[in-house]
Coordinates of N, CA and C and ligand atoms in Angstrom, one line a residue:
M547 N 91.2 126.0 75.8 CA 92.1 125.8 76.7 C 92.6 124.4 76.7
R548 N 93.8 124.1 76.6 CA 94.4 122.6 76.4 C 95.3 122.6 77.7
V549 N 94.9 121.4 78.3 CA 95.4 120.9 79.7 C 96.0 119.3 79.4
V550 N 97.4 119.2 80.0 CA 98.1 117.7 80.2 C 97.8 117.4 81.5
L551 N 97.5 116.2 81.7 CA 97.3 115.7 83.0 C 98.5 114.5 83.2
L552 N 99.5 114.8 83.9 CA 100.5 114.1 84.2 C 100.6 113.4 85.4
G553 N 101.0 112.2 85.5 CA 101.0 111.4 87.0 C 101.2 109.9 86.6
A554 N 101.5 109.4 87.8 CA 102.1 108.0 87.5 C 100.5 107.1 87.6
P555 N 100.6 105.8 87.1 CA 99.3 104.9 87.2 C 98.7 105.0 88.5
G556 N 97.5 105.3 88.7 CA 96.8 105.6 89.9 C 96.6 106.7 90.6
A557 N 97.5 107.9 90.3 CA 97.6 109.0 90.5 C 96.3 109.8 90.6
G558 N 95.3 109.6 89.7 CA 94.1 110.2 89.8 C 93.7 110.9 88.5
K559 N 94.3 110.7 87.4 CA 94.2 111.5 86.4 C 93.2 111.4 85.6
G560 N 92.3 110.2 85.5 CA 91.0 109.8 85.1 C 89.8 110.5 86.1
T561 N 90.3 110.3 87.4 CA 89.4 110.8 88.2 C 89.2 112.4 88.2
Q562 N 90.2 113.2 88.0 CA 90.5 114.5 88.0 C 90.1 115.0 86.8
A563 N 90.2 114.3 85.8 CA 89.8 114.7 84.3 C 88.3 115.0 84.5
E564 N 87.6 114.1 85.1 CA 86.2 114.4 84.9 C 85.7 115.8 85.8
T565 N 86.5 116.1 86.9 CA 86.2 117.1 87.3 C 86.5 118.6 86.6
I566 N 87.5 118.4 85.7 CA 88.0 119.5 84.9 C 86.8 119.6 83.7
V567 N 86.5 118.3 83.1 CA 85.3 118.3 82.1 C 84.0 119.1 82.7
Q568 N 83.7 118.9 84.0 CA 82.6 119.3 84.5 C 82.6 120.9 84.7
A569 N 83.9 121.4 84.8 CA 84.0 122.6 85.2 C 84.2 123.5 83.7
F570 N 84.7 122.9 82.8 CA 85.2 123.7 81.7 C 84.8 123.3 80.2
G571 N 83.9 122.1 80.4 CA 83.3 121.3 79.3 C 84.5 121.0 78.1
L572 N 85.5 120.8 78.8 CA 86.7 120.4 77.7 C 86.4 118.8 77.2
V573 N 87.0 118.4 76.3 CA 86.9 117.2 75.6 C 88.1 116.4 76.4
H574 N 87.5 114.9 77.0 CA 88.5 114.3 77.6 C 89.2 113.1 76.7
V575 N 90.6 113.4 76.4 CA 91.2 112.7 75.6 C 92.2 111.6 76.4
A576 N 91.8 110.2 76.7 CA 92.9 109.6 77.5 C 93.3 108.6 76.6
S577 N 94.6 108.3 76.4 CA 95.4 107.6 75.4 C 94.9 105.9 75.8
G578 N 94.9 105.7 77.2 CA 94.7 104.4 77.6 C 93.1 103.9 77.1
D579 N 92.1 104.9 77.2 CA 91.0 104.4 76.9 C 90.9 104.2 75.4
L580 N 91.7 105.1 74.7 CA 91.7 104.8 73.1 C 92.2 103.6 72.8
F581 N 93.4 103.1 73.6 CA 94.0 101.9 73.4 C 93.0 100.5 73.7
R582 N 92.2 100.9 74.8 CA 91.5 99.9 75.3 C 90.3 99.7 74.2
E583 N 89.9 100.5 73.6 CA 88.7 100.7 72.6 C 89.4 99.8 71.3
A584 N 90.7 100.1 70.8 CA 91.3 99.5 70.0 C 91.4 98.1 70.3
A585 N 91.8 97.7 71.3 CA 92.3 96.3 71.7 C 90.9 95.5 71.8
H586 N 89.6 96.0 72.0 CA 88.4 95.4 72.0 C 87.9 95.1 70.8
K587 N 88.3 95.8 69.9 CA 87.9 95.4 68.4 C 88.6 94.2 67.8
G588 N 89.7 93.9 68.5 CA 90.5 92.7 68.1 C 91.0 92.6 66.8
N589 N 91.4 93.6 66.1 CA 91.8 93.8 65.0 C 93.5 93.7 65.0
E590 N 94.4 93.8 64.0 CA 95.6 93.7 63.9 C 96.2 94.7 65.1
L591 N 95.8 95.7 64.9 CA 96.4 97.2 65.9 C 96.0 96.7 66.9
G592 N 94.9 96.3 67.2 CA 94.5 96.3 68.8 C 95.0 95.1 69.2
N593 N 95.2 94.1 68.7 CA 96.0 92.9 69.1 C 97.6 93.4 69.7
L594 N 98.1 94.1 68.8 CA 99.4 94.7 69.1 C 99.6 95.5 70.1
V595 N 98.6 96.4 70.1 CA 98.6 97.6 71.3 C 98.3 96.6 72.6
K596 N 97.4 95.5 72.5 CA 96.9 94.9 73.9 C 98.3 93.9 74.6
S597 N 99.2 93.6 73.5 CA 100.2 93.0 73.7 C 101.2 93.6 74.7
Y598 N 101.4 95.0 74.4 CA 102.1 95.9 75.0 C 101.4 96.4 76.5
M599 N 100.0 96.8 76.7 CA 99.3 97.0 77.8 C 99.4 96.0 78.9
D600 N 99.2 94.7 78.2 CA 99.0 93.4 79.1 C 100.2 93.3 79.9
R601 N 101.6 93.8 79.4 CA 102.8 93.6 80.0 C 103.1 94.7 80.5
G602 N 102.3 95.8 80.8 CA 102.4 97.1 81.4 C 103.6 97.9 80.8
A603 N 103.8 97.6 79.5 CA 104.9 98.5 78.8 C 104.2 99.4 77.8
L604 N 105.0 100.7 77.7 CA 104.4 101.6 76.7 C 104.3 100.9 75.3
V605 N 103.1 101.4 74.8 CA 103.2 101.3 73.4 C 103.9 102.0 72.6
P606 N 104.6 101.5 71.5 CA 105.4 102.4 70.8 C 105.1 103.9 70.4
D607 N 106.2 104.8 70.5 CA 105.7 106.3 70.2 C 105.1 106.3 68.9
E608 N 105.5 105.8 68.0 CA 105.0 106.0 66.5 C 103.7 105.8 66.4
I609 N 103.2 104.7 67.0 CA 101.8 104.3 67.0 C 101.0 105.4 67.6
T610 N 101.4 105.8 69.1 CA 100.8 106.5 70.0 C 100.6 107.9 69.7
I611 N 101.8 108.5 69.0 CA 101.5 109.8 68.5 C 100.6 110.0 67.4
R612 N 100.8 109.1 66.5 CA 99.7 109.2 65.2 C 98.4 109.2 65.9
M613 N 98.0 108.2 66.7 CA 96.5 108.1 67.2 C 96.4 109.5 67.9
I614 N 96.8 110.2 68.7 CA 96.8 111.2 69.6 C 96.6 112.6 68.8
L615 N 97.6 112.5 67.9 CA 97.4 113.8 67.1 C 96.4 113.9 66.1
E616 N 96.0 112.4 65.6 CA 94.7 112.5 64.8 C 93.5 113.0 65.5
R617 N 93.4 112.4 66.8 CA 92.3 112.5 67.9 C 92.2 114.2 68.0
I618 N 93.0 114.7 68.5 CA 93.0 116.1 68.9 C 92.9 117.1 67.6
A619 N 92.9 116.4 66.6 CA 92.7 117.2 65.1 C 91.3 117.1 64.9
A620 N 90.5 116.5 65.7 CA 89.0 116.3 65.4 C 88.2 117.5 65.5
P621 N 87.2 118.0 64.9 CA 86.6 119.2 65.2 C 86.0 119.5 66.5
D622 N 85.7 118.3 67.5 CA 85.1 118.3 68.9 C 86.3 118.8 69.7
C623 N 87.5 118.8 69.3 CA 88.5 119.4 70.3 C 89.1 120.8 70.0
R624 N 88.4 121.3 69.1 CA 88.9 122.8 68.5 C 88.9 123.8 69.8
Q625 N 87.7 123.7 70.4 CA 87.6 124.5 71.8 C 88.3 124.3 72.9
G626 N 89.2 122.9 72.7 CA 90.0 122.7 73.9 C 89.8 121.2 74.4
F627 N 90.8 120.6 75.1 CA 91.0 119.2 75.4 C 91.9 119.3 76.5
I628 N 91.7 118.0 77.4 CA 92.4 117.6 78.3 C 93.1 116.4 78.0
L629 N 94.2 116.3 78.1 CA 95.2 114.9 77.5 C 95.4 114.3 78.8
D630 N 94.8 113.1 78.9 CA 95.2 112.1 80.2 C 96.0 110.9 79.6
G631 N 97.1 110.9 80.2 CA 97.9 109.7 79.7 C 99.0 109.9 78.6
F632 N 98.9 111.2 78.1 CA 99.7 111.5 76.7 C 100.1 113.0 77.1
P633 N 101.4 113.4 76.9 CA 102.6 112.4 76.5 C 103.2 111.7 77.8
R634 N 103.9 110.7 77.2 CA 104.1 109.6 78.4 C 105.8 109.5 78.1
T635 N 106.3 109.9 77.1 CA 107.7 109.9 76.8 C 108.3 111.4 76.1
L636 N 109.6 111.6 76.3 CA 110.3 112.9 75.8 C 109.5 113.0 74.4
E637 N 109.8 112.0 73.4 CA 109.6 111.9 72.0 C 107.9 112.6 72.1
Q638 N 107.0 112.0 72.8 CA 105.8 112.3 72.6 C 105.6 113.9 72.9
A639 N 106.4 114.1 74.0 CA 106.0 115.5 74.4 C 106.5 116.6 73.2
R640 N 107.7 116.1 72.6 CA 108.3 117.0 71.5 C 107.4 116.8 70.3
A641 N 106.8 115.7 70.0 CA 105.8 115.6 69.0 C 104.6 116.5 69.1
L642 N 104.0 116.7 70.4 CA 102.8 117.3 70.7 C 103.2 118.6 70.8
D643 N 104.3 119.3 71.1 CA 104.5 120.8 71.0 C 104.5 121.1 69.5
A644 N 105.5 120.3 68.8 CA 105.7 120.6 67.3 C 104.3 120.8 66.5
A645 N 103.3 119.7 66.9 CA 101.9 119.7 66.1 C 101.2 121.0 66.6
L646 N 101.2 121.3 68.0 CA 100.3 122.5 68.3 C 101.0 123.7 67.6
V647 N 102.2 123.8 67.7 CA 102.9 125.3 67.2 C 102.6 125.0 65.7
E648 N 102.5 124.1 64.8 CA 102.2 124.0 63.5 C 100.6 124.5 63.2
R649 N 99.8 124.4 64.2 CA 98.4 124.8 64.3 C 98.0 126.2 65.1
N650 N 99.4 126.9 65.3 CA 99.3 128.0 66.2 C 98.7 127.7 67.4
M651 N 98.8 126.8 68.2 CA 98.3 126.5 69.3 C 99.4 126.3 70.5
A652 N 98.9 125.9 71.8 CA 100.1 125.8 72.9 C 99.1 124.9 73.8
I653 N 99.9 124.4 74.8 CA 99.7 123.7 76.1 C 99.4 125.0 76.9
D654 N 98.3 125.2 77.8 CA 98.2 126.2 78.5 C 98.5 125.5 80.0
K655 N 98.2 124.5 80.3 CA 98.6 124.2 81.6 C 99.0 122.6 81.7
V656 N 100.1 122.1 82.3 CA 100.5 120.8 82.6 C 100.2 120.5 84.1
V657 N 99.4 119.7 84.6 CA 99.1 119.4 86.0 C 99.7 118.1 86.2
Y658 N 100.7 118.3 87.2 CA 101.5 117.1 87.6 C 101.0 116.6 89.0
I659 N 100.1 115.5 89.1 CA 99.6 114.7 90.2 C 100.7 114.1 90.9
K660 N 101.1 114.5 92.1 CA 102.1 113.5 92.7 C 101.5 112.5 93.8
V661 N 101.8 111.2 93.8 CA 101.3 110.3 94.7 C 102.6 109.2 94.6
S662 N 102.8 108.5 96.2 CA 103.6 107.7 96.6 C 103.4 106.5 95.9
S663 N 104.5 105.5 95.5 CA 104.3 104.2 95.0 C 103.6 103.5 95.9
E664 N 103.4 103.5 97.2 CA 102.6 102.7 98.0 C 101.2 103.1 97.8
E665 N 100.7 104.2 97.9 CA 99.6 104.5 97.6 C 99.0 104.3 96.2
L666 N 99.9 104.4 95.2 CA 99.3 103.8 93.9 C 98.9 102.5 93.7
Q667 N 99.9 101.7 94.5 CA 99.4 100.0 94.4 C 98.1 99.8 95.0
A668 N 97.9 100.4 96.3 CA 96.6 100.4 97.2 C 95.4 100.9 96.0
R669 N 95.7 101.9 95.4 CA 94.6 102.7 94.5 C 94.3 101.7 93.6
L670 N 95.2 101.3 92.9 CA 94.9 100.4 91.5 C 94.3 98.9 91.9
G671 N 94.8 98.4 92.9 CA 94.3 97.2 93.5 C 92.7 97.2 93.8
G672 N 92.4 98.3 93.9 CA 91.0 98.3 94.5 C 90.0 99.1 93.4
R673 N 90.7 99.3 92.4 CA 89.8 100.1 91.4 C 88.9 99.3 90.6
W674 N 87.5 99.8 90.3 CA 86.5 99.4 89.4 C 86.3 100.4 88.4
I675 N 86.0 100.0 87.2 CA 85.8 101.1 86.1 C 84.6 100.6 85.4
C676 N 83.9 101.7 84.9 CA 82.4 101.5 84.2 C 82.8 101.1 82.8
R677 N 82.0 100.0 82.4 CA 82.5 99.7 81.0 C 82.1 100.6 79.8
K678 N 81.0 101.2 80.4 CA 80.2 102.2 79.3 C 81.0 103.8 79.3
C679 N 81.1 104.3 80.6 CA 81.6 105.7 80.5 C 82.9 105.8 81.0
Q680 N 83.6 104.7 81.5 CA 84.9 104.7 81.9 C 85.1 105.4 83.2
A681 N 84.2 105.7 83.8 CA 84.3 106.5 85.2 C 84.9 105.4 86.3
P682 N 85.9 106.0 86.8 CA 86.7 105.2 87.8 C 86.0 105.2 89.4
Y683 N 85.9 104.1 89.8 CA 85.7 103.8 91.6 C 86.6 103.2 92.1
H684 N 86.4 103.0 93.4 CA 87.5 102.5 94.3 C 86.6 101.7 95.5
V685 N 87.1 100.5 95.6 CA 86.2 99.6 96.8 C 86.1 100.5 98.2
V686 N 87.3 101.1 98.5 CA 87.3 102.0 99.9 C 87.0 103.3 99.7
N687 N 87.9 104.0 98.7 CA 88.0 105.3 98.6 C 86.8 106.2 97.8
L688 N 86.2 105.5 97.0 CA 85.2 105.9 96.1 C 83.9 104.8 95.6
P689 N 83.2 104.1 96.7 CA 82.5 103.1 96.3 C 81.2 103.4 95.5
P690 N 80.8 102.9 94.6 CA 79.5 103.4 94.0 C 78.4 103.0 94.7
R691 N 77.4 103.6 94.4 CA 75.9 103.6 95.2 C 75.6 102.2 95.2
T692 N 75.4 101.7 94.1 CA 74.8 100.3 94.0 C 76.3 99.3 93.6
A693 N 76.4 98.2 94.2 CA 77.6 97.6 94.0 C 77.4 97.1 92.5
G694 N 78.7 97.1 91.8 CA 78.8 96.9 90.6 C 78.2 97.4 89.4
K695 N 77.3 98.7 89.7 CA 76.9 99.7 88.9 C 77.5 101.0 89.0
C696 N 77.6 101.6 87.9 CA 78.2 103.2 87.6 C 76.9 103.9 88.2
D697 N 77.4 104.8 89.0 CA 76.3 106.0 89.7 C 76.0 107.0 88.5
K698 N 76.8 107.1 87.4 CA 76.5 108.1 86.6 C 75.6 107.7 85.4
C699 N 76.1 106.3 84.9 CA 75.1 105.8 83.9 C 74.4 104.5 84.0
G700 N 74.8 104.0 85.0 CA 74.4 102.7 85.4 C 75.0 101.3 84.7
G701 N 76.1 101.9 83.9 CA 76.9 100.7 83.2 C 77.5 99.8 84.4
D702 N 78.0 98.6 83.9 CA 78.7 97.7 84.7 C 80.0 97.9 85.0
L703 N 80.5 97.7 86.2 CA 81.8 98.0 86.6 C 82.8 96.9 86.3
Y704 N 84.1 97.2 86.1 CA 84.8 95.8 85.8 C 86.4 96.4 86.3
Q705 N 87.1 95.3 86.5 CA 88.6 95.5 86.9 C 89.7 95.4 85.6
R706 N 90.1 96.3 85.5 CA 91.0 96.2 84.3 C 92.1 94.9 84.4
D707 N 92.4 94.5 83.1 CA 93.3 93.2 82.9 C 94.7 93.7 83.4
D708 N 95.1 95.1 83.4 CA 96.5 95.5 83.7 C 96.6 95.8 85.2
D709 N 95.5 95.7 85.9 CA 95.4 96.1 87.4 C 95.8 95.1 88.4
T710 N 96.4 93.8 87.9 CA 97.0 92.8 88.6 C 98.3 93.5 89.2
A711 N 98.5 92.8 90.4 CA 99.7 93.2 91.3 C 101.2 93.2 90.4
A712 N 101.2 92.4 89.7 CA 102.4 92.2 89.1 C 102.6 93.3 87.9
T713 N 101.5 93.7 87.3 CA 101.5 94.4 86.2 C 101.5 95.8 86.6
V714 N 100.7 96.1 87.8 CA 101.0 97.4 88.5 C 102.2 97.7 88.9
K715 N 103.1 96.9 89.4 CA 104.3 97.0 89.9 C 105.2 97.5 88.6
K716 N 104.9 96.9 87.4 CA 105.7 97.0 86.3 C 105.4 98.3 85.6
R717 N 104.2 98.7 85.5 CA 103.6 99.7 85.0 C 104.4 101.2 85.9
I718 N 104.3 100.8 87.2 CA 104.8 102.2 88.1 C 106.4 102.3 87.8
E719 N 107.0 101.1 87.6 CA 108.5 101.1 87.2 C 108.9 101.9 85.6
V720 N 107.9 101.5 84.9 CA 108.0 102.0 83.8 C 107.8 103.6 83.5
Y721 N 106.8 103.7 84.5 CA 106.4 105.4 84.8 C 107.6 105.9 85.0
F722 N 108.5 105.9 86.2 CA 109.6 106.5 86.7 C 110.7 106.4 86.0
R723 N 110.8 105.5 85.0 CA 111.8 105.4 84.0 C 111.5 106.2 82.8
Q724 N 110.4 106.1 82.2 CA 109.8 106.8 81.0 C 109.4 107.9 81.0
T725 N 108.4 108.3 82.0 CA 107.6 109.3 81.8 C 108.1 110.3 82.9
E726 N 108.5 110.0 84.2 CA 108.8 111.0 85.2 C 109.8 112.2 84.7
P727 N 110.7 111.8 83.6 CA 111.6 112.8 83.0 C 110.9 114.0 82.5
L728 N 109.7 113.9 82.2 CA 108.8 115.0 81.5 C 108.6 115.9 82.6
V729 N 108.6 116.0 84.0 CA 108.3 116.7 84.9 C 109.4 117.8 84.8
A730 N 110.6 117.4 84.6 CA 111.8 118.2 84.3 C 111.6 119.1 83.0
Y731 N 111.1 118.5 82.1 CA 110.7 119.1 80.8 C 110.0 120.0 80.8
Y732 N 108.7 119.8 81.4 CA 107.6 120.9 81.7 C 108.0 122.0 82.7
R733 N 108.9 121.6 83.5 CA 109.2 122.6 84.7 C 109.8 123.8 84.3
K734 N 110.5 123.6 83.1 CA 111.3 124.8 82.5 C 110.4 125.7 82.0
S735 N 109.2 125.3 81.7 CA 108.4 126.6 81.1 C 107.5 126.9 82.6
S736 N 106.8 127.8 82.5 CA 105.8 128.2 83.4 C 104.5 127.6 83.5
M737 N 104.4 126.5 82.7 CA 103.0 125.9 82.5 C 102.8 124.7 83.5
L738 N 103.7 124.3 84.0 CA 103.8 123.2 85.2 C 103.2 123.5 86.6
A739 N 101.9 122.8 86.9 CA 101.4 123.0 88.3 C 101.6 121.7 88.9
E740 N 102.5 121.7 90.1 CA 102.7 120.4 90.8 C 101.6 120.4 91.8
I741 N 100.7 119.4 92.1 CA 99.6 119.0 92.9 C 99.9 117.9 93.7
D742 N 99.9 118.0 95.2 CA 100.1 117.0 96.0 C 98.5 116.0 95.7
G743 N 98.8 114.9 95.2 CA 97.6 114.1 95.0 C 97.2 113.1 96.1
E744 N 97.9 113.1 97.1 CA 97.6 112.3 98.2 C 96.8 112.8 99.4
R745 N 95.6 113.5 98.9 CA 94.6 113.9 99.7 C 93.1 113.7 99.2
P746 N 92.3 113.6 99.6 CA 90.9 113.6 99.4 C 90.7 114.2 98.0
I747 N 89.8 113.2 97.2 CA 89.5 113.5 95.7 C 89.2 115.3 95.6
D748 N 88.2 115.5 96.4 CA 87.6 116.9 96.4 C 88.9 117.8 96.3
A749 N 89.6 117.8 97.4 CA 90.7 118.6 97.7 C 91.7 118.8 96.6
V750 N 92.0 117.6 95.8 CA 92.7 117.6 94.7 C 92.2 118.4 93.8
G751 N 91.1 118.0 93.4 CA 90.2 118.9 92.4 C 90.2 120.3 92.5
R752 N 89.9 120.7 93.7 CA 90.0 122.0 94.1 C 91.1 122.7 93.6
D753 N 92.3 122.2 93.9 CA 93.9 122.7 93.9 C 93.9 122.5 92.2
I754 N 93.6 121.7 91.6 CA 93.8 121.5 90.2 C 92.8 122.6 89.4
L755 N 91.8 123.0 89.8 CA 90.9 124.2 89.1 C 91.5 125.4 89.6
K756 N 92.1 125.5 90.7 CA 92.7 126.8 91.1 C 94.0 127.0 90.0
A757 N 94.8 126.0 90.0 CA 96.1 125.9 89.2 C 95.7 126.2 87.7
I758 N 94.6 125.9 87.3 CA 94.2 126.1 85.7 C 93.9 127.5 85.8
G759 N 93.5 128.2 86.9 CA 93.6 129.5 87.1 C 92.4 130.3 86.2
R760 N 91.5 129.5 85.8 CA 90.1 130.2 85.0 C 89.0 130.0 85.4
R761 N 88.1 130.9 85.7 CA 86.8 130.6 86.0 C 86.2 129.5 85.4
P762 N 85.6 128.4 86.0 CA 84.8 127.3 85.5 C 83.7 128.0 84.6
T763 N 83.3 127.4 83.6 CA 82.4 128.1 82.6 C 81.0 127.3 82.7
R764 N 81.1 126.1 83.7 CA 79.9 125.4 83.9 C 79.4 125.6 85.4
Ligands
AP5_1317 P1 96.3 104.3 81.1 O1 94.9 104.0 81.0 O2 96.7 105.8 80.7 O3 96.5 104.1 82.5 P2 97.5 104.8 83.7 O4 98.4 105.9 83.1 O5 98.5 103.6 84.2 O6 96.7 105.5 84.6 P3 95.5 104.9 85.3 O7 94.3 105.0 84.4 O8 95.8 103.6 85.7 O9 95.4 105.9 86.6 P4 94.7 107.3 86.6 O10 95.9 108.2 87.0 O11 93.9 107.5 85.6 O12 93.9 107.1 88.1 P5 92.4 106.6 88.2 O13 91.8 108.3 88.6 O14 91.7 106.0 87.6 O15 97.3 103.3 80.3 C1 97.3 102.0 80.2 C2 98.3 101.4 79.1 O16 97.9 102.1 77.8 C3 99.6 101.8 79.6 O17 100.3 101.0 80.7 C4 100.5 101.7 78.1 O18 100.4 100.5 78.0 C5 99.2 102.3 77.4 N1 99.5 103.7 77.0 C6 98.5 104.7 77.6 N2 99.1 105.7 77.2 C7 100.3 105.6 76.5 C8 101.0 106.4 76.0 N3 101.0 107.8 75.9 N4 102.3 106.0 75.3 C9 102.5 104.7 75.3 N5 101.7 103.7 75.8 C10 100.6 104.3 76.5 O19 92.4 106.4 89.9 C11 92.9 105.2 90.4 C12 91.9 104.9 91.8 O20 92.3 105.5 92.6 C13 90.5 104.9 91.4 O21 90.0 103.7 92.1 C14 90.2 106.2 92.1 O22 88.8 105.9 92.4 C15 91.1 106.1 93.1 N6 91.5 107.6 93.5 C16 91.6 108.7 92.7 N7 91.9 109.8 93.2 C17 92.0 109.6 94.8 C18 92.4 110.2 95.8 N8 92.8 111.4 95.6 N9 92.4 109.4 96.8 C19 92.0 108.3 97.0 N10 91.6 107.6 96.0 C20 91.7 108.3 94.7

């Protein structure tokens, strides 16, 4: 099974990806996590990628498409994957379609998580992330059991460099300009499921599993 999670920064893509991973055992491929890993290495590619992320701009399509297509060609993705944060432009969506057709594959479901701009800003301002396993928390909506520590793996929690108020505003603008047109692109096919993401995390998760329409394997 191959699932795409579509939604603005802070819509809950990473949060809900975990629910899907737990239910179906798919591999979670998050473009932002792959870019943060590259940036952490501090090499030429990492520094270039970081320069875009720090401004809240999209990394150029050429770099992004190559990175994701390589990742989903890896053996662990053979049984299926969840794409979180990719595609984000029409060019990326077309490149993904073409690559899957070449491999006799297709996307089964595109889950679009809808959340208002005001709520997105509140969520990103209060977000903390595990440095080790990337699990997201929120100071109000989803606090960790022990302050500063991940419930799942005990890793340290940190706030992302691009979660400052000014960069969040820019990321949301970029989303509406460059990524939201993908909703219309996928609406033309029967694979789009639109989910109201402005409800409790569990309720959103239940609707996503229902929209995917398969029995959980775990
Ligand atoms: P990326 O890492 O993909 O960030 P994003 O899309 O901006 O999404 P976020 O991770 O911020 O939000 P999310 O939807 O996963 O929300 P979460 O579940 O954490 O991208 C970062 C950068 O990398 C981009 O700006 C760009 O530069 C580059 N990049 C990445 N992909 C790219 C691509 N394809 N092309 C080009 N450039 C690319 O939830 C947020 C918070 O809300 C958490 O605290 C959570 O606990 C809380 N929360 C979640 N759900 C709920 C709920 N239902 N109710 C209340 N609180 C909730």
